[in-house]
mmCIF file of C-alpha atoms and ligand atoms in Angstrom:
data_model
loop_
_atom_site.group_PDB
_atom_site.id
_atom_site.type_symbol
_atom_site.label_atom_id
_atom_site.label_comp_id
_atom_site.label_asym_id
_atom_site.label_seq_id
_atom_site.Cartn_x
_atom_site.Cartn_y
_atom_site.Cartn_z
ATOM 1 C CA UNK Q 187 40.258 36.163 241.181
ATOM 2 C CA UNK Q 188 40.656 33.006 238.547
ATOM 3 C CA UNK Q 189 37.784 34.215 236.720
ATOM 4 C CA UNK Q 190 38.781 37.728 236.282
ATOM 5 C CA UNK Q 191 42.500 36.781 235.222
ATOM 6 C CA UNK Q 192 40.690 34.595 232.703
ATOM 7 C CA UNK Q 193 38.894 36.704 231.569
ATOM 8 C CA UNK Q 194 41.827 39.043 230.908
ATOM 9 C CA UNK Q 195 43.673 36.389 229.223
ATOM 10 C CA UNK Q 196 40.742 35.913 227.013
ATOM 11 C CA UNK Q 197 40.670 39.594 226.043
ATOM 12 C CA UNK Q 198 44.747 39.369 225.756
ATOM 13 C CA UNK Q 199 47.835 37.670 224.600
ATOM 14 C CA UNK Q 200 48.801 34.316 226.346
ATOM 15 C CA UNK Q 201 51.464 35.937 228.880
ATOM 16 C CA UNK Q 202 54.472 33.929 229.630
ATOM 17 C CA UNK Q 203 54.768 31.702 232.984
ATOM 18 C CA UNK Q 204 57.889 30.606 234.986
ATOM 19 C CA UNK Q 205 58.637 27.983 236.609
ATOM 20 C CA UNK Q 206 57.629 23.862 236.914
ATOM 21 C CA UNK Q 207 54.380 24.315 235.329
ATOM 22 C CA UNK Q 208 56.195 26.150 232.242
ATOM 23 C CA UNK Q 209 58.533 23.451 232.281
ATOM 24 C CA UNK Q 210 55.848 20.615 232.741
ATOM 25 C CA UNK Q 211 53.401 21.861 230.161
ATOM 26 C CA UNK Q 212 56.166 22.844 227.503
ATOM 27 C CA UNK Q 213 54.589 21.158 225.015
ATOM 28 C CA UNK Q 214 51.404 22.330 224.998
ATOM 29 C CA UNK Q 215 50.609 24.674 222.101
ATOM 30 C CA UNK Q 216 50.320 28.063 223.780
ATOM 31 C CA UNK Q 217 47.891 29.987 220.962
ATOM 32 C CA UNK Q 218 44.900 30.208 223.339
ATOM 33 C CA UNK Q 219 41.646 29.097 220.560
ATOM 34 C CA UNK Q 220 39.695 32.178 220.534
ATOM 35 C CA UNK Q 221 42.457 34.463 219.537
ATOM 36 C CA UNK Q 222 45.104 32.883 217.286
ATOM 37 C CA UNK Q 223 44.771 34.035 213.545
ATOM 38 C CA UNK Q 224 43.436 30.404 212.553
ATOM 39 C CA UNK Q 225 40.231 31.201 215.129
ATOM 40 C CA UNK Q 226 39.956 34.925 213.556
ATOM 41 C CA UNK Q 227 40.429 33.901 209.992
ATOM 42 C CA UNK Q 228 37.729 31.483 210.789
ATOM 43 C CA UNK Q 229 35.464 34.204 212.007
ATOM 44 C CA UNK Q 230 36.740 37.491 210.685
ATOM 45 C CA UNK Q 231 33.489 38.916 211.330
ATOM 46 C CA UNK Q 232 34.547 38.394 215.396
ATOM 47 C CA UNK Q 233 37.962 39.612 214.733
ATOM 48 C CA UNK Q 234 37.679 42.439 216.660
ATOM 49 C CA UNK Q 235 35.607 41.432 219.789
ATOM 50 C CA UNK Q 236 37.665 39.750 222.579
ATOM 51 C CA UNK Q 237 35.640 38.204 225.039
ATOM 52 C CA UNK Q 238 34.611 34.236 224.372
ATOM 53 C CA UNK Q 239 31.348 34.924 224.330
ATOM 54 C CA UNK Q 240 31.768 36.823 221.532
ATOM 55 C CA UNK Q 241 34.677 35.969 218.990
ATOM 56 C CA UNK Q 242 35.280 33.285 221.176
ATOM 57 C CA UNK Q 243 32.339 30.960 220.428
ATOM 58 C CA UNK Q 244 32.466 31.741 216.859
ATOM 59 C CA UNK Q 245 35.344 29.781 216.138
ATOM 60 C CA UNK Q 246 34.145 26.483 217.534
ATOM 61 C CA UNK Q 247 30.470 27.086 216.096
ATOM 62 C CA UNK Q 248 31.605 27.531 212.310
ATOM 63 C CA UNK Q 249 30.894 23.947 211.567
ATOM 64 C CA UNK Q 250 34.485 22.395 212.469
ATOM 65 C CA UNK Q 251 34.831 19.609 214.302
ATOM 66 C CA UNK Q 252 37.893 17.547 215.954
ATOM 67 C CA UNK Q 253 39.462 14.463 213.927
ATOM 68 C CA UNK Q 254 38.128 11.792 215.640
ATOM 69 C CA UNK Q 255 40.626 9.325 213.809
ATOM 70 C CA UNK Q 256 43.788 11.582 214.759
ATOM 71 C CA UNK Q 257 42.672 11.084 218.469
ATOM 72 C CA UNK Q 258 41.893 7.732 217.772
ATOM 73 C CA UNK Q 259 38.413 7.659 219.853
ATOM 74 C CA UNK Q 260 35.521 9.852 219.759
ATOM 75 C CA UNK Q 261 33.149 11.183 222.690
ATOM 76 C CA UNK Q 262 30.118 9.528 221.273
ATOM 77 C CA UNK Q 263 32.033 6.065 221.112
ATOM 78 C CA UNK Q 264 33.083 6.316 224.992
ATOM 79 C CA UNK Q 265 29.978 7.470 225.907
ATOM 80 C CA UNK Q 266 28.256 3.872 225.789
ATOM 81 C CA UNK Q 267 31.856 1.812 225.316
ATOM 82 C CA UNK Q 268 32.379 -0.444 228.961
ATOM 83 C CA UNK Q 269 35.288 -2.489 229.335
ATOM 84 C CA UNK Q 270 34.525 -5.540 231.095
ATOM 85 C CA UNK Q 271 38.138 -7.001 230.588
ATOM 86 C CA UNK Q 272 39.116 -10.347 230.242
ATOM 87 C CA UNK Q 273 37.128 -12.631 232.731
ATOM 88 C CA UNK Q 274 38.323 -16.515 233.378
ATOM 89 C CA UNK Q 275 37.149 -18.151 236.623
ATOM 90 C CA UNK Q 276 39.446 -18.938 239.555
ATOM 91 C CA UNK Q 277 39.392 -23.006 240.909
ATOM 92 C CA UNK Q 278 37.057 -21.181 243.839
ATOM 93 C CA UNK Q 279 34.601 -19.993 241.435
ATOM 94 C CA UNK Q 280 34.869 -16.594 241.673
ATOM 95 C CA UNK Q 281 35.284 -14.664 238.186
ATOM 96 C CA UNK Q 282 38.778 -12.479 237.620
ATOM 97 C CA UNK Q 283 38.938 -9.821 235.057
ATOM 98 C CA UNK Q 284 41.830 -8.913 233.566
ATOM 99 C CA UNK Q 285 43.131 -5.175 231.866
ATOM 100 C CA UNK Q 286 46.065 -3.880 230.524
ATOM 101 C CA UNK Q 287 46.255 0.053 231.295
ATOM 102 C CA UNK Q 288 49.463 1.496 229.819
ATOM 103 C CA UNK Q 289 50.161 5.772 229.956
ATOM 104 C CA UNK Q 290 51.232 7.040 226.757
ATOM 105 C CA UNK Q 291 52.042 11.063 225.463
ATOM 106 C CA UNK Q 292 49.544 11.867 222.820
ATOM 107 C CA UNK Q 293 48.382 15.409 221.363
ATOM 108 C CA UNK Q 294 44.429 15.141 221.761
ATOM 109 C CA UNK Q 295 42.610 17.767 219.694
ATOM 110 C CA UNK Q 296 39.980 18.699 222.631
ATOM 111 C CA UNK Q 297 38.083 21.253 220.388
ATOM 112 C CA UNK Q 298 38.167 22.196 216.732
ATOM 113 C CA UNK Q 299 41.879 23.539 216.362
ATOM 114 C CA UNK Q 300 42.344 23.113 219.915
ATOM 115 C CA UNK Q 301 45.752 20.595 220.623
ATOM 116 C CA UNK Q 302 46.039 19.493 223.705
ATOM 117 C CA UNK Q 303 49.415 17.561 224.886
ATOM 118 C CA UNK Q 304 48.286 14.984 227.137
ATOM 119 C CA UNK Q 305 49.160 12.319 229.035
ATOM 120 C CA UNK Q 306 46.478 9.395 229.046
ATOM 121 C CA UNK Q 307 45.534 5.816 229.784
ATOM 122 C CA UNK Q 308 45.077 3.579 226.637
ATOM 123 C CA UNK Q 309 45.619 6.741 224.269
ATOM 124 C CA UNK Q 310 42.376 7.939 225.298
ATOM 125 C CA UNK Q 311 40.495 10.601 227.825
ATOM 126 C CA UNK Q 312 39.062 9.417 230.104
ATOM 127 C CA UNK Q 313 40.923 6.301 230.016
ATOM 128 C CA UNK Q 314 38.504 3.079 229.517
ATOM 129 C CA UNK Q 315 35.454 2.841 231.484
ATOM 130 C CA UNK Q 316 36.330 -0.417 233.977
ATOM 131 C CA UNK Q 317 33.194 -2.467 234.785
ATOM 132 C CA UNK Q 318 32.921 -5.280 236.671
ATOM 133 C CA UNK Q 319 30.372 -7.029 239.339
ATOM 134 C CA UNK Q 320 30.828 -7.074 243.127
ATOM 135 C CA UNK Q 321 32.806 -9.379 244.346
ATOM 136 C CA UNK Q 322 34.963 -9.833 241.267
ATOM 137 C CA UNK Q 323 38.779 -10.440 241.249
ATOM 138 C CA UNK Q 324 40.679 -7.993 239.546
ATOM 139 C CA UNK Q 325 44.237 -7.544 238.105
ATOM 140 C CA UNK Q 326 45.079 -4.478 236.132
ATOM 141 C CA UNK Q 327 48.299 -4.575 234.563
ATOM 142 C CA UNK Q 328 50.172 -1.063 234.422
ATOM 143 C CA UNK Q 329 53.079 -0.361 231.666
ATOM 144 C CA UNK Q 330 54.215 2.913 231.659
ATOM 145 C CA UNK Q 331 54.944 3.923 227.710
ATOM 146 C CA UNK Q 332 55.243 7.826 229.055
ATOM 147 C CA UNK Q 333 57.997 9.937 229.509
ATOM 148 C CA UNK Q 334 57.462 10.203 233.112
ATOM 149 C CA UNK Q 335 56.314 8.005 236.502
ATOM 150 C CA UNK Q 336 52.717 7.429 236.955
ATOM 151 C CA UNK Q 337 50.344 5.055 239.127
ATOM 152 C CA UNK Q 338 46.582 4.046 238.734
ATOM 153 C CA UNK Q 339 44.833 4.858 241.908
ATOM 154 C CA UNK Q 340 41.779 3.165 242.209
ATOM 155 C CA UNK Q 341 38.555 4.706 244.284
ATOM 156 C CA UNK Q 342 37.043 1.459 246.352
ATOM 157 C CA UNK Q 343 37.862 -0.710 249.005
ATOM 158 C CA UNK Q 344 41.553 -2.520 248.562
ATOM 159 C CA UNK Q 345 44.952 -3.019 250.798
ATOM 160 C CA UNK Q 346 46.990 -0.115 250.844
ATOM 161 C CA UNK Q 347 50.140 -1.773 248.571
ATOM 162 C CA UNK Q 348 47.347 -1.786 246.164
ATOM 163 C CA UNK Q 349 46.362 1.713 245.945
ATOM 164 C CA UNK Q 350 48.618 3.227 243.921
ATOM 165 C CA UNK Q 351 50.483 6.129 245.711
ATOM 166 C CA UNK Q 352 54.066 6.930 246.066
ATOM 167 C CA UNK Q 353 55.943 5.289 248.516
ATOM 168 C CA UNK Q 354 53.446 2.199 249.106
ATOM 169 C CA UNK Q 355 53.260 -0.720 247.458
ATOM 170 C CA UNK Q 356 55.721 -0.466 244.007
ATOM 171 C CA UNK Q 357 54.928 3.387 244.883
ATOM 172 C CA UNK Q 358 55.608 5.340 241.038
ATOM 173 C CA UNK Q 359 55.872 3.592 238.072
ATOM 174 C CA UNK Q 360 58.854 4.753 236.286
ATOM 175 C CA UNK Q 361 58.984 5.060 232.323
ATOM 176 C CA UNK Q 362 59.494 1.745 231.080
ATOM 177 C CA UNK Q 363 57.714 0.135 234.349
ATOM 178 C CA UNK Q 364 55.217 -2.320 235.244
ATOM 179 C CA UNK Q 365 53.022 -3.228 237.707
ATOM 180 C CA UNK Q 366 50.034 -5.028 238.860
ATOM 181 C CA UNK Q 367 46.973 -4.028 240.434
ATOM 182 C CA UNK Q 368 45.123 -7.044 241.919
ATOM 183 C CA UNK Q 369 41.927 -6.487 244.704
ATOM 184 C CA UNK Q 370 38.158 -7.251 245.073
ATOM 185 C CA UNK Q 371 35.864 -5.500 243.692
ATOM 186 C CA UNK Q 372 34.239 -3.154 246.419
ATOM 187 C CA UNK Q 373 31.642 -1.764 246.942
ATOM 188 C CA UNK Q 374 29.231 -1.552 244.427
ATOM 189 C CA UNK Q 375 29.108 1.863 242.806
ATOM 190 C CA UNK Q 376 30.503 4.327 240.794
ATOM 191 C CA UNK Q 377 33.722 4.856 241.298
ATOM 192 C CA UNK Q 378 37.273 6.268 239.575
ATOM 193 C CA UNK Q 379 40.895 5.690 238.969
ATOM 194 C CA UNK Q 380 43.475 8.286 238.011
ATOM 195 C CA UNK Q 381 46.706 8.921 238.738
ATOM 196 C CA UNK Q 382 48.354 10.047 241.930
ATOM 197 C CA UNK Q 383 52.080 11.291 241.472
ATOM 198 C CA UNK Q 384 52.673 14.589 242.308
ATOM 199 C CA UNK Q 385 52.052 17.327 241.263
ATOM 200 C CA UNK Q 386 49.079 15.927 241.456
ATOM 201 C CA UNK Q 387 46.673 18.342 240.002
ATOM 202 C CA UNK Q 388 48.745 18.281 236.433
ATOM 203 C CA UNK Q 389 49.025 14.487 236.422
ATOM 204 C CA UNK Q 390 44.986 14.323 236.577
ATOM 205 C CA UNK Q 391 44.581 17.437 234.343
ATOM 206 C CA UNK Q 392 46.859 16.060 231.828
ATOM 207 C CA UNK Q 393 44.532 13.138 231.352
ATOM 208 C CA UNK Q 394 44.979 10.228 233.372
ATOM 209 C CA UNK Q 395 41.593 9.457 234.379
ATOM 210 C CA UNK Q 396 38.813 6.721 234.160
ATOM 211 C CA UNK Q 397 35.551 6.145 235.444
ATOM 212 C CA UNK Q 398 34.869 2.340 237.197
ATOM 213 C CA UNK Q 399 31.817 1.030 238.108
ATOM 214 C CA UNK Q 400 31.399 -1.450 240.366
ATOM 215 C CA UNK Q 401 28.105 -3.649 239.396
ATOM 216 C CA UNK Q 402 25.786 -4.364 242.446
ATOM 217 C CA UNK Q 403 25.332 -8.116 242.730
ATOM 218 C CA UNK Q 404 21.679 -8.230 241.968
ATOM 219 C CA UNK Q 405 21.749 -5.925 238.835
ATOM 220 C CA UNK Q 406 20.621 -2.813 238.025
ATOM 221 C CA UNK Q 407 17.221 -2.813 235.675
ATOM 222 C CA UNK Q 408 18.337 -2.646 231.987
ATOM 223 C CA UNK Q 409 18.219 0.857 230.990
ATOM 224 C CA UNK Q 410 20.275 2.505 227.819
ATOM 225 C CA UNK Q 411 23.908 3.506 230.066
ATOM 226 C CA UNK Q 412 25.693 6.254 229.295
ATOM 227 C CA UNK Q 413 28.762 7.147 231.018
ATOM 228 C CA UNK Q 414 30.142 11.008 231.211
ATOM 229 C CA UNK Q 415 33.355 12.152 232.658
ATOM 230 C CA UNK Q 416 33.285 15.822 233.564
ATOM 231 C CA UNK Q 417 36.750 17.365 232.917
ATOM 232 C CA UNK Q 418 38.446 20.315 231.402
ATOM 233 C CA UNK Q 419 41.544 21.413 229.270
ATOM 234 C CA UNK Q 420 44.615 24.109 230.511
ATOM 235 C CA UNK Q 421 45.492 24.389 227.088
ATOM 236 C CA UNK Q 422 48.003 27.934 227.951
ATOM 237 C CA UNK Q 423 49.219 26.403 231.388
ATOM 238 C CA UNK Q 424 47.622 28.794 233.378
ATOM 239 C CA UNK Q 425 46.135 26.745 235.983
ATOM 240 C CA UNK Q 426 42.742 27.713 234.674
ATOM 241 C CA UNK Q 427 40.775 25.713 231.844
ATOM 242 C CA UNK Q 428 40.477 27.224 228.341
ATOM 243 C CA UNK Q 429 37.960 24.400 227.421
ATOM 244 C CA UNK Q 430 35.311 22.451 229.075
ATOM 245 C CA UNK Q 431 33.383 18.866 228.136
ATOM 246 C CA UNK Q 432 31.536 15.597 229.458
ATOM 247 C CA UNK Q 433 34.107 13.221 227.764
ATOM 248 C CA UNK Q 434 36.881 15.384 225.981
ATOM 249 C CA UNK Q 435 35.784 16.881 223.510
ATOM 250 C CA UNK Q 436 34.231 20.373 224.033
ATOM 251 C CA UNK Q 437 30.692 20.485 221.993
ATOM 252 C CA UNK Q 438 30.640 17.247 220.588
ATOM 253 C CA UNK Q 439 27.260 16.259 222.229
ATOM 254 C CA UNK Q 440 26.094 19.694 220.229
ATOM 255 C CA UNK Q 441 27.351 19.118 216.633
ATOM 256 C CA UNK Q 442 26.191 15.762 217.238
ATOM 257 C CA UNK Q 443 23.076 15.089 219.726
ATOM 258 C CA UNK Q 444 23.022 11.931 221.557
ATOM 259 C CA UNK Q 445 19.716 9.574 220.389
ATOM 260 C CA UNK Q 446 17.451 8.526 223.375
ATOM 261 C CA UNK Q 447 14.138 6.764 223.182
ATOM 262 C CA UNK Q 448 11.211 8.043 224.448
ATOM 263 C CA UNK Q 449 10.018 5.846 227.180
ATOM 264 C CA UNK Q 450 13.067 3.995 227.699
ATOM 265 C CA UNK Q 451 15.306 4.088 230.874
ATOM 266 C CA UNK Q 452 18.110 6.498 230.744
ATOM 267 C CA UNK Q 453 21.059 5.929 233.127
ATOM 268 C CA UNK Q 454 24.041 8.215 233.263
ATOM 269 C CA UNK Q 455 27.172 7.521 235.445
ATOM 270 C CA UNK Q 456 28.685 10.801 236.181
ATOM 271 C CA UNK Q 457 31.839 11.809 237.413
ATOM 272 C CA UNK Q 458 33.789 15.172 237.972
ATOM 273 C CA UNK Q 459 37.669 14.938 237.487
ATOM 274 C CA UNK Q 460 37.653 18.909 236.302
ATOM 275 C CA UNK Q 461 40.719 20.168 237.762
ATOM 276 C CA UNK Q 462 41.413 24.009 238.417
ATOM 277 C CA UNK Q 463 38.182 24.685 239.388
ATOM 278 C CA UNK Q 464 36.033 23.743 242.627
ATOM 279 C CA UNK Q 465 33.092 22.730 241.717
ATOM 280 C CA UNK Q 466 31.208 21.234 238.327
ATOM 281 C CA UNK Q 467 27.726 20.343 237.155
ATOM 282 C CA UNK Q 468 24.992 18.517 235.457
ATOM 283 C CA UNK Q 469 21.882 20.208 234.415
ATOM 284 C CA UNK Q 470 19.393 18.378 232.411
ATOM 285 C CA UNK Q 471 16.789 20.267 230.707
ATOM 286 C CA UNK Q 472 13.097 19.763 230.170
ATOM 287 C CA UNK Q 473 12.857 16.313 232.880
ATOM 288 C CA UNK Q 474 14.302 15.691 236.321
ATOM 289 C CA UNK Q 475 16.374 12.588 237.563
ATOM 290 C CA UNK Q 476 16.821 10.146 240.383
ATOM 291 C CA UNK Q 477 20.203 10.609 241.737
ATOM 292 C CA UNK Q 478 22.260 8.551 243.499
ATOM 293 C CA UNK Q 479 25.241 9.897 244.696
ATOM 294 C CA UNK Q 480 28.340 7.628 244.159
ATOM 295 C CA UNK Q 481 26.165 5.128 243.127
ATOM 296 C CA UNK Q 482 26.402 2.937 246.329
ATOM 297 C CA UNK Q 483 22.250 2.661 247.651
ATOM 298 C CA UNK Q 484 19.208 2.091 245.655
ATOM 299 C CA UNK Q 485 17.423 4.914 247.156
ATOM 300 C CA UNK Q 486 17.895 7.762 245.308
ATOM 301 C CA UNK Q 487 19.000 11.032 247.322
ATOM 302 C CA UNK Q 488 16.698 13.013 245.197
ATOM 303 C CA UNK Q 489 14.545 13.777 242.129
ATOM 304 C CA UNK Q 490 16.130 16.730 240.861
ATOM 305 C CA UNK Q 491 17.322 18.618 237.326
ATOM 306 C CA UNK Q 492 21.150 19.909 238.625
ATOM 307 C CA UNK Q 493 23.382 18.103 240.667
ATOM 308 C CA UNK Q 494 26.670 19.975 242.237
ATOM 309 C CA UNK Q 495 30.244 17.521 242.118
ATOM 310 C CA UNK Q 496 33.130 18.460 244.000
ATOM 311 C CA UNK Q 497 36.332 16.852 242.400
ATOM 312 C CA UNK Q 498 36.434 13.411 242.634
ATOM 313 C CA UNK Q 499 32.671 13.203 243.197
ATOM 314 C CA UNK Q 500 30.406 10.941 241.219
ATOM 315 C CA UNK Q 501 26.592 9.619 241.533
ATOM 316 C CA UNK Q 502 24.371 7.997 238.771
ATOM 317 C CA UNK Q 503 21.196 9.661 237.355
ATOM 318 C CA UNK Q 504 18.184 7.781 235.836
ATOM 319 C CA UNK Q 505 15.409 8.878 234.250
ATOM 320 C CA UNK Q 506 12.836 8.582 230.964
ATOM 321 C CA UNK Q 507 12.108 10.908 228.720
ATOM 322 C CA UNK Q 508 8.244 11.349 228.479
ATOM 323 C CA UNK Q 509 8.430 13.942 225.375
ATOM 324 C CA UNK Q 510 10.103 14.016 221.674
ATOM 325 C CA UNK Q 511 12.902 16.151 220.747
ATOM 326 C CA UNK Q 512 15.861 17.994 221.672
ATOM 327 C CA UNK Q 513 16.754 18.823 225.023
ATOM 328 C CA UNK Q 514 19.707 20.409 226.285
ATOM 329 C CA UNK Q 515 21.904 18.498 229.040
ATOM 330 C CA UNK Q 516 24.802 20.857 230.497
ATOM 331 C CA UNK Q 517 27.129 22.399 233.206
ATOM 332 C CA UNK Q 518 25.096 25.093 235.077
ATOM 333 C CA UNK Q 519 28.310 27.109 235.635
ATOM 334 C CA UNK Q 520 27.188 29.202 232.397
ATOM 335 C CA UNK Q 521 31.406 30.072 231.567
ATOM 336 C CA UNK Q 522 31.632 25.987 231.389
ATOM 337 C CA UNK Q 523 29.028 26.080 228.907
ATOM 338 C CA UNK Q 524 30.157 28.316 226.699
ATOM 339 C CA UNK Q 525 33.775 26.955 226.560
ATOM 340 C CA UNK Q 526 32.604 23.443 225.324
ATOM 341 C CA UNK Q 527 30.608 21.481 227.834
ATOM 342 C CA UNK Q 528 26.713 21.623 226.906
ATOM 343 C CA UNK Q 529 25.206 19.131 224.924
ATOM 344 C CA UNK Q 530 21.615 17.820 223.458
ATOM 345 C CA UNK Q 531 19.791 14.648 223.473
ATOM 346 C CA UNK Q 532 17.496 13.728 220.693
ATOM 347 C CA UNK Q 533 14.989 11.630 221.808
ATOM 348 C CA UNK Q 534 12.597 9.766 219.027
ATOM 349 C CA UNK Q 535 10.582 6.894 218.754
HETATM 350 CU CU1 CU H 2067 50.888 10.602 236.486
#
């Protein structure tokens, strides 16, 4: 029972844990957020309650917030930031775009006072948003600046020395490494890359991780784009998450409300890389969406105000906000929201 042991560890002391994941996640600062005597001194008044609904929540809701400079990007910066690489045109016509992805160790605070030892693409989680138009070439260059072997797996249509596993292709990337990528861009739709060395579930968890959208031919109507990456934080290497978000950082769409126009087409590309647990969620409050899962057809599947992702999973949501104000945008999973991933928009004229 995850939820229960959780729960318990909420309530408790971090207890210690054997073996490779102790090993793996040694670095990771084991004072679990809601109970450390930084989180109590911040909210003595909680001191004595233990469960994070309680003293828990206090401590992120006292006004702090995360350095954005120390992590060197901030969730309301990825949320609109696509990287459409460097594009030159081959002698045939067609247009290649170019990246450079290198893995590199960084601590990521992930919630106020909450450090976070993670492994990520480009310093940053989720590693930068690839975009591109159907039919492109493209060559991502891999350097691994981490300690240990990594790949980028790509989500899309490519040959199979090009997607990134052990054992095929230049398999894992050692530290020190490089490699290239190179395939078409297929299909159109929203798709991902992470990595894929074992163990597996740690090596996404940790951070490596990006949304990529493929661009259907004829485009999509303009609309104000929005991308959010659905993930989660072990922060006590438990194999359950201490802190939930859409792009990193637990409650920063709360302290700071993301601005939409009334009126004005709102498109979200959503993906779910939360490790640890099964399923995630979008709820949107006060409107319903289109949604089209993974992105690939114009139809949409349905008009609807929660959609369910598996891991892995991804669709794009559209829709215009008829009304002024705040509305609330979060994971239905109700122990999600309250560890970090819930969020507003703030819709004007
Ligand atoms: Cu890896």
């Amino acid at each position: 029972m995850p939820q229960l042991s959780r729960r318990r560890l909420l309530a408790a002391s971090v207890p210690a844990i054997g073996g490779a994941a102790a090993a793996l996640h040694s670095a990771v600062p084991h004072r679990h957020p809601w109970n450390g005597a930084e989180a109590q001194a911040a909210a003595p008044e909680h001191a004595g309650h233990t469960t994070h609904s309680d003293g828990g929540h206090a401590s992120f809701r006292d006004g702090r917030t995360v350095d954005d400079r120390a992590n060197g990007f901030d969730a309301h910066t990825i949320l609109r930031d696509f990287d459409w690489g460097r594009s030159t045109r081959l002698p045939n016509g067609r247009v290649l775009r170019e990246w450079e992805l290198f893995a590199v160790d960084k601590e990521i605070e992930v919630a106020p006072g909450v450090k976070f030892a993670a492994w990520t693409y480009n310093g940053r989680i989720p590693g930068p948003t690839l975009r591109c138009r159907e039919g492109d070439r493209l060559r991502i260059t891999f350097v691994n600046g981490s300690a240990h072997p990594h790949t980028i797996h790509f989500h899309g249509i490519h040959p199979a020395e090009m997607d990134g596993v052990p054992g095929l292709g230049d398999g894992e990337i050692p530290p020190g490494g490089r490699t290239v990528y190179e395939f078409d861009a297929l299909p159109a739709g929203l798709h991902l890359y992470h990595c894929h060395v074992r163990p597996l579930a740690e090596h996404i968890a940790k951070g490596l991780y990006g949304a990529f959208i493929v661009d259907p031919k004829d485009a999509r109507e303009d609309a104000d784009e929005m991308v959010m990456v659905m993930n989660g934080f072990d922060t006590n290497f438990d194999r359950t998450n201490e802190v939930y978000a859409a792009n990193t950082i637990g409650f920063a769409y709360m302290d700071k409300p993301i601005v939409a126009k009334r009126g004005e087409l709102v498109r979200v590309y959503l993906v779910n890389v939360l490790e640890y647990d099964l399923i995630n969620s979008f709820h949107l409050h006060g409107n319903l969406f289109d949604y089209f899962p993974t992105g690939t057809g114009k139809t949409p599947s349905e008009l609807t105000d929660t959609v369910m992702l598996c891991q892995g999973q991804r669709g794009i949501l559209e829709w215009r906000f008829p009304n002024l104000g705040k509305y609330m945008f979060h994971a239905h999973q109700s122990e999600f929201t309250e560890l970090g991933w819930q969020g507003f928009f703030e819709v004007v004229d």
